[in-house]
Coordinates of N, CA and C in Angstrom, one line a residue:
M4 N 0.9 -1.2 0.0 CA 0.0 0.0 0.0 C 0.9 1.2 0.0
H5 N 0.6 2.1 -0.9 CA 1.4 3.3 -1.0 C 0.9 4.4 -0.1
I6 N 1.8 4.9 0.7 CA 1.4 6.0 1.6 C 1.6 7.3 1.0
P7 N 0.7 8.2 1.0 CA 0.8 9.5 0.4 C 2.0 10.2 1.0
E8 N 2.6 11.1 0.2 CA 3.8 11.8 0.7 C 3.4 12.7 1.8
S9 N 2.2 13.3 1.8 CA 1.9 14.2 2.9 C 1.8 13.5 4.2
L10 N 1.2 12.3 4.2 CA 1.1 11.5 5.5 C 2.5 11.1 6.0
Q11 N 3.4 10.8 5.0 CA 4.7 10.4 5.4 C 5.5 11.6 6.0
D12 N 5.3 12.8 5.5 CA 5.9 14.0 6.1 C 5.3 14.2 7.4
L13 N 4.0 14.0 7.6 CA 3.4 14.2 8.9 C 4.0 13.2 9.9
A14 N 4.2 12.0 9.5 CA 4.8 11.0 10.4 C 6.2 11.3 10.8
D15 N 6.9 12.0 9.9 CA 8.3 12.3 10.2 C 8.4 13.7 10.8
S16 N 7.3 14.4 11.1 CA 7.4 15.7 11.6 C 7.9 15.7 13.0
E17 N 8.3 16.9 13.5 CA 8.9 17.0 14.8 C 7.9 16.7 15.9
A18 N 6.7 17.1 15.7 CA 5.6 17.0 16.7 C 5.3 15.5 16.9
V19 N 5.2 14.7 15.8 CA 4.9 13.3 15.9 C 6.0 12.6 16.6
Q20 N 7.2 12.9 16.2 CA 8.4 12.3 16.8 C 8.5 12.6 18.3
F21 N 8.1 13.8 18.7 CA 8.0 14.1 20.1 C 7.0 13.3 20.9
L22 N 5.8 13.1 20.2 CA 4.8 12.4 20.9 C 5.1 10.9 21.0
K23 N 6.0 10.4 20.2 CA 6.3 9.0 20.2 C 7.4 8.6 21.2
K24 N 8.0 9.6 21.8 CA 9.0 9.4 22.8 C 8.4 8.7 24.1
P25 N 9.1 7.8 24.7 CA 8.6 7.1 25.9 C 8.4 8.1 27.0
K26 N 9.2 9.1 27.2 CA 9.1 10.1 28.2 C 7.8 10.9 28.0
T27 N 7.5 11.3 26.8 CA 6.3 12.0 26.5 C 5.0 11.2 26.8
I28 N 5.0 9.9 26.4 CA 3.9 9.0 26.6 C 3.7 8.8 28.1
T29 N 4.8 8.7 28.8 CA 4.7 8.5 30.3 C 4.1 9.8 31.0
R30 N 4.5 10.9 30.5 CA 4.0 12.2 31.1 C 2.5 12.3 30.8
I31 N 2.1 12.0 29.6 CA 0.7 12.1 29.2 C -0.2 11.2 30.1
C32 N 0.3 9.9 30.2 CA -0.4 9.0 31.1 C -0.5 9.4 32.5
A33 N 0.6 9.9 33.0 CA 0.6 10.4 34.4 C -0.3 11.6 34.6
G34 N -0.4 12.5 33.6 CA -1.3 13.6 33.7 C -2.8 13.2 33.6
I35 N -3.0 12.2 32.7 CA -4.4 11.7 32.6 C -4.9 11.0 33.9
F36 N -4.0 10.2 34.5 CA -4.3 9.5 35.8 C -4.6 10.5 36.9
A37 N -3.8 11.5 36.9 CA -4.0 12.6 37.9 C -5.3 13.3 37.7
L38 N -5.6 13.6 36.4 CA -6.8 14.3 36.1 C -8.1 13.4 36.5
I39 N -8.0 12.1 36.3 CA -9.1 11.2 36.6 C -9.3 11.2 38.2
I40 N -8.2 11.1 38.9 CA -8.3 11.2 40.4 C -8.9 12.5 40.9
F41 N -8.4 13.6 40.3 CA -8.9 14.9 40.7 C -10.3 15.1 40.3
S42 N -10.7 14.8 39.1 CA -12.1 15.1 38.7 C -13.1 14.1 39.3
S43 N -12.7 12.8 39.6 CA -13.7 11.9 40.1 C -14.1 12.2 41.5
L44 N -13.1 12.6 42.3 CA -13.5 13.0 43.7 C -14.0 14.4 43.8
L45 N -13.7 15.3 42.9 CA -14.2 16.6 42.9 C -15.7 16.7 42.6
T46 N -16.1 15.9 41.6 CA -17.5 15.9 41.2 C -18.4 15.0 42.1
D47 N -18.0 13.7 42.3 CA -18.8 12.8 43.1 C -18.2 12.4 44.4
G48 N -17.1 13.0 44.8 CA -16.5 12.6 46.1 C -17.2 13.1 47.3
Y49 N -18.0 14.1 47.2 CA -18.7 14.6 48.4 C -20.2 14.3 48.2
Q50 N -20.7 13.5 49.0 CA -22.1 13.1 48.9 C -22.8 13.3 50.3
N51 N -24.1 13.3 50.3 CA -24.9 13.3 51.5 C -25.2 11.9 51.9
K52 N -25.4 11.7 53.2 CA -25.8 10.4 53.7 C -27.3 10.2 53.5
T53 N -27.6 8.9 53.8 CA -29.1 8.6 53.5 C -30.0 9.3 54.6
D54 N -29.4 9.6 55.7 CA -30.3 10.2 56.7 C -29.9 11.7 57.0
S55 N -29.1 12.3 56.1 CA -28.7 13.7 56.3 C -28.5 14.4 54.9
S56 N -28.6 15.7 54.9 CA -28.4 16.4 53.7 C -27.0 17.1 53.6
Q57 N -26.2 16.9 54.6 CA -24.9 17.5 54.7 C -24.0 16.7 53.8
L58 N -23.1 17.3 53.1 CA -22.1 16.6 52.2 C -20.9 16.2 53.0
H59 N -20.5 14.9 52.8 CA -19.3 14.3 53.4 C -18.5 13.6 52.3
C60 N -17.3 13.4 52.6 CA -16.4 12.6 51.7 C -16.9 11.2 51.7
V61 N -16.9 10.6 50.5 CA -17.3 9.2 50.4 C -16.3 8.2 51.0
L62 N -15.1 8.7 51.3 CA -14.0 7.8 51.8 C -14.1 7.9 53.4
N63 N -15.0 7.1 53.9 CA -15.2 7.1 55.4 C -15.5 8.4 56.0
S64 N -16.2 9.3 55.3 CA -16.5 10.6 55.7 C -15.3 11.4 56.2
N65 N -14.2 11.1 55.6 CA -12.9 11.8 56.0 C -12.7 12.8 54.9
N66 N -12.9 14.1 55.2 CA -12.7 15.2 54.2 C -11.2 15.3 53.9
T67 N -10.3 14.9 54.8 CA -8.9 15.0 54.5 C -8.5 14.1 53.3
A68 N -9.1 12.9 53.2 CA -8.8 12.0 52.1 C -9.2 12.6 50.8
C69 N -10.4 13.2 50.7 CA -10.9 13.8 49.5 C -10.0 15.0 49.1
S70 N -9.7 15.8 50.1 CA -8.9 17.0 49.9 C -7.5 16.7 49.4
F71 N -7.0 15.6 50.0 CA -5.6 15.2 49.6 C -5.6 14.7 48.2
S72 N -6.6 13.9 47.8 CA -6.7 13.4 46.4 C -6.9 14.5 45.4
V73 N -7.8 15.4 45.7 CA -8.1 16.5 44.8 C -6.8 17.4 44.6
G74 N -6.2 17.8 45.8 CA -5.0 18.6 45.7 C -3.8 17.9 45.0
A75 N -3.6 16.7 45.3 CA -2.5 16.0 44.7 C -2.7 15.7 43.2
G76 N -3.9 15.4 42.9 CA -4.3 15.2 41.5 C -4.1 16.5 40.6
L77 N -4.5 17.6 41.2 CA -4.4 18.9 40.5 C -2.9 19.3 40.3
L78 N -2.1 19.1 41.4 CA -0.7 19.5 41.3 C 0.0 18.6 40.4
A79 N -0.3 17.3 40.4 CA 0.4 16.3 39.5 C 0.1 16.6 38.0
F80 N -1.2 17.0 37.8 CA -1.6 17.3 36.4 C -0.9 18.6 35.9
L81 N -0.8 19.6 36.7 CA -0.1 20.8 36.3 C 1.4 20.6 36.2
C82 N 2.0 19.7 37.0 CA 3.4 19.4 36.9 C 3.7 18.6 35.6
C83 N 2.8 17.7 35.2 CA 3.0 17.0 33.9 C 2.9 17.9 32.8
L84 N 1.9 18.9 32.9 CA 1.7 19.8 31.8 C 2.9 20.7 31.6
A85 N 3.5 21.2 32.7 CA 4.6 22.1 32.7 C 5.8 21.4 32.1
F86 N 6.0 20.1 32.5 CA 7.2 19.4 32.0 C 7.0 19.0 30.6
L87 N 5.8 18.8 30.1 CA 5.6 18.5 28.7 C 6.0 19.7 27.8
V88 N 5.7 20.9 28.3 CA 6.1 22.1 27.6 C 7.7 22.3 27.6
L89 N 8.3 22.0 28.7 CA 9.8 22.0 28.8 C 10.4 20.9 27.9
D90 N 9.8 19.8 27.9 CA 10.3 18.7 27.0 C 10.3 19.1 25.6
A91 N 9.2 19.8 25.2 CA 9.1 20.2 23.8 C 10.2 21.2 23.4
H92 N 10.7 22.0 24.3 CA 11.7 23.0 24.0 C 13.1 22.5 24.5
E93 N 13.2 21.2 24.9 CA 14.5 20.8 25.4 C 15.6 20.8 24.4
S94 N 15.3 20.5 23.1 CA 16.3 20.5 22.0 C 16.8 21.9 21.8
R95 N 16.1 23.0 22.1 CA 16.5 24.3 21.9 C 17.3 24.9 23.0
I96 N 17.5 24.1 24.1 CA 18.3 24.6 25.2 C 19.8 24.4 24.9
A97 N 20.5 25.5 24.9 CA 21.9 25.4 24.5 C 22.8 25.2 25.7
S98 N 22.3 25.7 26.9 CA 23.2 25.6 28.1 C 23.2 24.2 28.6
T99 N 24.4 23.6 28.7 CA 24.5 22.3 29.3 C 24.1 22.2 30.7
R100 N 24.5 23.2 31.5 CA 24.2 23.3 32.9 C 22.7 23.3 33.1
F101 N 22.0 24.1 32.4 CA 20.5 24.2 32.5 C 19.9 22.9 32.2
K102 N 20.3 22.3 31.1 CA 19.8 21.0 30.7 C 20.0 19.9 31.8
S103 N 21.2 19.9 32.4 CA 21.5 18.9 33.4 C 20.6 19.2 34.7
A104 N 20.5 20.5 35.0 CA 19.6 20.9 36.2 C 18.2 20.5 35.9
F105 N 17.7 20.6 34.7 CA 16.3 20.3 34.3 C 16.1 18.8 34.5
Q106 N 17.1 18.0 34.0 CA 17.0 16.5 34.1 C 17.1 16.1 35.6
L107 N 17.9 16.7 36.4 CA 18.0 16.4 37.8 C 16.7 16.7 38.5
L108 N 16.1 17.8 38.2 CA 14.8 18.2 38.8 C 13.7 17.2 38.3
D109 N 13.8 16.8 37.1 CA 12.8 15.8 36.6 C 12.9 14.5 37.4
F110 N 14.1 14.1 37.7 CA 14.3 12.8 38.4 C 13.8 13.0 39.9
I111 N 14.1 14.1 40.5 CA 13.7 14.3 41.9 C 12.2 14.4 42.0
L112 N 11.6 15.1 41.1 CA 10.1 15.2 41.2 C 9.4 13.9 40.9
A113 N 10.0 13.1 40.0 CA 9.4 11.8 39.8 C 9.5 10.9 41.0
V114 N 10.6 11.0 41.7 CA 10.7 10.2 43.0 C 9.8 10.7 44.0
L115 N 9.6 12.0 44.1 CA 8.7 12.6 45.1 C 7.3 12.2 44.8
W116 N 6.9 12.3 43.5 CA 5.5 11.9 43.2 C 5.2 10.5 43.4
T117 N 6.3 9.6 43.2 CA 6.1 8.2 43.5 C 5.8 8.0 45.0
A118 N 6.5 8.7 45.8 CA 6.3 8.6 47.3 C 4.9 9.2 47.6
V119 N 4.5 10.3 47.0 CA 3.2 10.9 47.3 C 2.1 10.0 46.9
W120 N 2.1 9.4 45.8 CA 1.0 8.5 45.3 C 1.1 7.2 46.1
F121 N 2.2 6.7 46.6 CA 2.3 5.5 47.4 C 1.6 5.8 48.7
V122 N 1.9 6.9 49.3 CA 1.2 7.3 50.6 C -0.3 7.5 50.4
G123 N -0.6 8.2 49.2 CA -2.0 8.5 48.9 C -2.8 7.2 48.7
F124 N -2.2 6.2 48.0 CA -2.9 5.0 47.7 C -3.2 4.2 49.0
C125 N -2.2 4.1 49.9 CA -2.4 3.4 51.1 C -3.4 4.1 52.0
F126 N -3.4 5.5 52.0 CA -4.4 6.2 52.8 C -5.8 6.1 52.2
L127 N -5.9 6.2 50.9 CA -7.3 6.1 50.3 C -7.8 4.7 50.4
A128 N -7.0 3.7 50.2 CA -7.4 2.3 50.3 C -7.9 2.0 51.8
N129 N -7.1 2.5 52.7 CA -7.5 2.3 54.1 C -8.8 3.0 54.5
Q130 N -9.0 4.2 54.0 CA -10.3 4.9 54.3 C -11.5 4.2 53.5
W131 N -11.2 3.7 52.3 CA -12.3 3.1 51.6 C -12.7 1.7 52.3
Q132 N -11.7 1.1 52.8 CA -11.9 -0.2 53.5 C -12.7 0.0 54.7
H133 N -12.5 1.1 55.4 CA -13.3 1.3 56.7 C -14.6 2.1 56.4
S134 N -14.9 2.4 55.2 CA -16.2 3.0 54.9 C -17.3 2.1 55.0
P135 N -18.4 2.4 55.7 CA -19.5 1.5 55.9 C -20.2 1.3 54.5
P136 N -20.7 0.1 54.2 CA -21.3 -0.1 52.9 C -22.7 0.6 52.9
K137 N -23.0 1.1 51.7 CA -24.3 1.7 51.4 C -24.6 2.9 52.4
H138 N -23.5 3.5 52.8 CA -23.6 4.7 53.7 C -24.0 5.9 52.9
F139 N -23.6 6.0 51.6 CA -23.9 7.1 50.8 C -24.8 6.6 49.6
L140 N -25.6 7.5 49.1 CA -26.4 7.2 47.9 C -25.6 7.0 46.7
L141 N -24.6 7.9 46.5 CA -23.8 7.9 45.3 C -22.3 8.1 45.7
G142 N -21.5 7.9 44.7 CA -20.0 8.2 45.0 C -19.2 7.0 45.2
S143 N -19.7 5.8 45.3 CA -18.9 4.7 45.6 C -18.0 4.3 44.4
S144 N -18.5 4.5 43.2 CA -17.7 4.2 42.0 C -16.6 5.2 41.9
S145 N -16.8 6.5 42.2 CA -15.8 7.5 42.1 C -14.7 7.2 43.1
A146 N -15.0 6.7 44.3 CA -14.0 6.3 45.3 C -13.1 5.2 44.8
K147 N -13.8 4.2 44.1 CA -13.0 3.1 43.6 C -12.1 3.5 42.5
V148 N -12.6 4.4 41.6 CA -11.7 4.9 40.5 C -10.5 5.7 41.1
A149 N -10.7 6.5 42.1 CA -9.6 7.2 42.7 C -8.6 6.3 43.3
V150 N -9.0 5.3 44.0 CA -8.0 4.3 44.6 C -7.3 3.6 43.5
T151 N -8.0 3.1 42.5 CA -7.4 2.4 41.4 C -6.3 3.2 40.7
F152 N -6.7 4.4 40.3 CA -5.7 5.2 39.5 C -4.6 5.8 40.4
A153 N -4.8 5.8 41.7 CA -3.7 6.2 42.6 C -2.6 5.1 42.6
F154 N -3.1 3.8 42.5 CA -2.1 2.7 42.4 C -1.4 2.8 41.0
F155 N -2.1 3.0 39.9 CA -1.5 3.1 38.6 C -0.5 4.3 38.6
S156 N -0.8 5.3 39.3 CA 0.1 6.5 39.3 C 1.5 6.1 39.9
I157 N 1.5 5.2 40.9 CA 2.7 4.8 41.5 C 3.6 4.2 40.4
L158 N 3.0 3.3 39.6 CA 3.8 2.6 38.6 C 4.3 3.5 37.5
I159 N 3.4 4.5 37.1 CA 3.8 5.3 36.0 C 4.9 6.3 36.4
W160 N 4.9 6.8 37.7 CA 5.9 7.7 38.2 C 7.2 6.9 38.5
I161 N 7.2 5.7 38.8 CA 8.4 4.9 38.9 C 9.1 4.8 37.6
F162 N 8.3 4.5 36.5 CA 8.9 4.4 35.2 C 9.4 5.8 34.7
Q163 N 8.7 6.9 35.1 CA 9.1 8.2 34.8 C 10.5 8.5 35.5
A164 N 10.6 8.1 36.7 CA 11.9 8.3 37.4 C 13.0 7.5 36.7
Y165 N 12.7 6.3 36.3 CA 13.7 5.5 35.6 C 14.2 6.1 34.3
L166 N 13.2 6.7 33.5 CA 13.6 7.4 32.3 C 14.4 8.6 32.6
A167 N 14.1 9.4 33.6 CA 14.9 10.6 34.0 C 16.3 10.2 34.4
L168 N 16.4 9.1 35.1 CA 17.7 8.6 35.5 C 18.6 8.2 34.3
Q169 N 17.9 7.6 33.3 CA 18.6 7.2 32.1 C 19.1 8.5 31.4
D170 N 18.3 9.5 31.3 CA 18.8 10.8 30.7 C 19.9 11.4 31.4
L171 N 19.9 11.3 32.7 CA 21.1 11.8 33.5 C 22.3 11.1 33.2
Q172 N 22.2 9.7 33.1 CA 23.4 8.9 32.9 C 23.9 9.1 31.4
N173 N 23.0 9.3 30.5 CA 23.5 9.4 29.1 C 24.0 10.8 28.8
D174 N 23.5 11.8 29.4 CA 24.0 13.2 29.2 C 24.9 13.7 30.3
A175 N 25.6 12.8 31.0 CA 26.5 13.2 32.0 C 27.6 14.0 31.4
P176 N 27.9 15.3 31.9 CA 28.9 16.1 31.3 C 30.3 15.6 31.6
V177 N 31.2 15.6 30.5 CA 32.6 15.2 30.7 C 33.4 16.4 30.9
P178 N 34.3 16.4 31.9 CA 35.0 17.6 32.2 C 35.9 18.1 31.0
Y179 N 35.9 19.3 30.7 CA 36.6 20.0 29.7 C 36.1 19.6 28.3
K180 N 35.8 18.4 28.0 CA 35.5 17.9 26.7 C 34.2 18.6 26.1
R181 N 33.2 18.6 27.0 CA 31.9 19.2 26.5 C 32.1 20.7 26.3
S182 N 32.7 21.4 27.2 CA 32.8 22.9 27.0 C 33.7 23.2 25.8
L183 N 34.7 22.4 25.5 CA 35.5 22.7 24.4 C 34.8 22.4 23.1
D184 N 34.0 21.3 23.1 CA 33.3 21.0 21.9 C 32.2 22.0 21.6
E185 N 31.6 22.6 22.6 CA 30.6 23.7 22.4 C 31.2 24.9 21.8
R186 N 32.4 25.3 22.2 CA 33.1 26.5 21.7 C 33.8 26.2 20.4
G187 N 33.9 25.0 19.9 CA 34.5 24.7 18.7 C 36.1 24.8 18.8
M188 N 36.6 24.5 19.9 CA 38.1 24.7 20.1 C 38.7 23.3 20.0
V189 N 39.9 23.3 19.5 CA 40.7 22.1 19.3 C 42.0 22.2 20.0
L190 N 42.3 21.3 20.9 CA 43.6 21.4 21.6 C 44.7 20.7 20.8
T191 N 45.8 21.4 20.7 CA 46.9 20.8 20.0 C 48.1 20.9 20.9
S192 N 48.9 19.9 20.9 CA 50.1 19.8 21.8 C 51.3 20.0 21.0
L193 N 52.2 20.8 21.5 CA 53.5 21.1 20.9 C 54.5 20.1 21.4
S194 N 55.1 19.4 20.5 CA 56.1 18.4 20.8 C 57.5 19.0 20.6
P195 N 58.5 18.8 21.4 CA 59.8 19.3 21.2 C 60.5 18.7 20.0
P196 N 61.3 19.3 19.3 CA 62.0 18.7 18.1 C 62.9 17.6 18.6
S197 N 62.8 16.5 17.9 CA 63.6 15.3 18.2 C 65.0 15.5 17.7
A198 N 65.9 14.5 18.2 CA 67.3 14.6 17.8 C 67.5 14.3 16.4
A199 N 66.6 13.5 15.8 CA 66.8 13.1 14.4 C 66.4 14.2 13.5
S200 N 65.6 15.1 14.0 CA 65.1 16.2 13.1 C 66.3 17.1 12.8
P201 N 66.5 17.5 11.5 CA 67.6 18.4 11.2 C 67.3 19.8 11.7
V202 N 68.4 20.5 12.1 CA 68.3 21.8 12.6 C 68.9 22.7 11.5
N203 N 68.2 23.7 11.1 CA 68.6 24.6 10.1 C 69.6 25.6 10.7
T204 N 70.8 25.4 10.3 CA 71.9 26.3 10.7 C 72.5 26.9 9.4
P205 N 72.9 28.2 9.5 CA 73.4 28.9 8.4 C 74.7 28.3 8.0
S206 N 74.9 28.0 6.7 CA 76.2 27.4 6.2 C 77.1 28.6 5.8
P207 N 78.3 28.5 6.2 CA 79.2 29.7 5.9 C 79.5 29.7 4.4
D208 N 79.5 30.8 3.8 CA 79.9 31.0 2.4 C 81.4 31.4 2.4
P209 N 82.2 30.7 1.7 CA 83.6 31.1 1.6 C 83.9 32.4 0.9
H210 N 83.0 32.7 0.1 CA 83.1 34.0 -0.7 C 82.6 35.2 0.1
N211 N 81.9 34.9 1.2 CA 81.3 36.0 1.9 C 81.9 35.9 3.3
L212 N 82.7 36.9 3.7 CA 83.4 36.9 5.0 C 82.6 37.6 6.1
S213 N 81.4 38.1 5.8 CA 80.6 38.8 6.8 C 79.7 37.8 7.5
Y214 N 79.9 37.6 8.8 CA 79.1 36.6 9.5 C 78.3 37.4 10.6
T215 N 77.1 37.0 10.9 CA 76.4 37.6 11.9 C 76.8 37.0 13.3
G216 N 76.6 37.8 14.3 CA 77.0 37.4 15.6 C 76.3 36.2 16.1
S217 N 75.0 36.1 15.7 CA 74.2 35.0 16.2 C 74.6 33.6 15.6
S218 N 75.3 33.6 14.4 CA 75.7 32.4 13.8 C 77.0 31.9 14.3
L219 N 77.8 32.7 14.9 CA 79.1 32.3 15.4 C 79.0 31.7 16.8
S220 N 79.8 30.8 17.1 CA 79.8 30.2 18.4 C 80.3 31.1 19.4
P221 N 79.8 31.1 20.6 CA 80.3 32.0 21.7 C 81.7 31.7 22.1
Y222 N 82.2 30.5 21.8 CA 83.6 30.2 22.2 C 84.6 30.7 21.1
L223 N 84.2 31.1 20.0 CA 85.1 31.6 19.0 C 85.2 33.1 19.1
S224 N 86.4 33.6 19.0 CA 86.7 35.0 19.2 C 87.7 35.4 18.1
T225 N 87.7 36.7 17.8 CA 88.5 37.2 16.7 C 90.0 37.2 17.2
P226 N 90.9 36.6 16.4 CA 92.3 36.5 16.8 C 92.9 37.9 17.0
K227 N 93.6 38.1 18.0 CA 94.2 39.4 18.3 C 95.6 39.5 17.5
V228 N 95.8 40.7 17.0 CA 97.0 41.0 16.3 C 98.2 41.3 17.3
P229 N 99.3 40.6 17.1 CA 100.4 40.9 18.1 C 100.9 42.3 18.0
R230 N 101.2 42.8 19.1 CA 101.7 44.2 19.2 C 103.2 44.2 19.2
L231 N 103.8 45.2 18.4 CA 105.2 45.3 18.3 C 105.7 46.3 19.3
A232 N 106.6 45.9 20.2 CA 107.2 46.8 21.2 C 108.5 47.4 20.7
M233 N 108.6 48.7 20.8 CA 109.8 49.5 20.4 C 110.9 49.4 21.5
M234 N 112.0 48.9 21.2 CA 113.1 48.8 22.1 C 114.0 50.0 22.0
P235 N 114.4 50.6 23.1 CA 115.3 51.8 23.0 C 116.7 51.4 22.5
D236 N 117.3 52.3 21.8 CA 118.6 52.1 21.3 C 119.7 52.3 22.4
D237 N 120.7 51.5 22.5 CA 121.8 51.7 23.5 C 122.8 52.7 23.0

């Protein structure tokens, strides 16, 4: 089957290549999971009991559990969105120090979000386990969704930390080499002349009696003319 040239150009475009990267796919999945946790508990996480009209959190009537899930989900979604924008402009970053700092920050945040979602999953699962059955008219499905995707978020952020660690190892700066390559400088070493290499010395011309002082040996000197002493007559 022949693929049209326009579709082939689209497949080879920079945007499509960016979306096919494992880091980009992981960030999108982490953002979607966080959005699901955030939206499920924000919309149906607060319900009234069968015998009351006051709204309570469906997770064991613990408002802290719902507030934690909503806040963590919103912050994780914004974090993924911000890093997606930075990833899209990573190739345009010329400074090696800034790129290394960005990759280190990516790794640290991935580890922190892994810990946050691990604690959040344990907390939400514990509250859902202690929730009395049929205590609320609605909201049980939203609580299950939040607990499930909190567990999935642990896995996706572990993989994100692994990818960030790989980027740090692959782009580790080499002392002197990277800075010299960026400036386009080439180091050359000067070797002393060997004993086998001929030394250019001026050859004396027998027809030319004028020699420069630099070509004469310091041990050679102009012969002195003997002086004649006049003896007195007797």
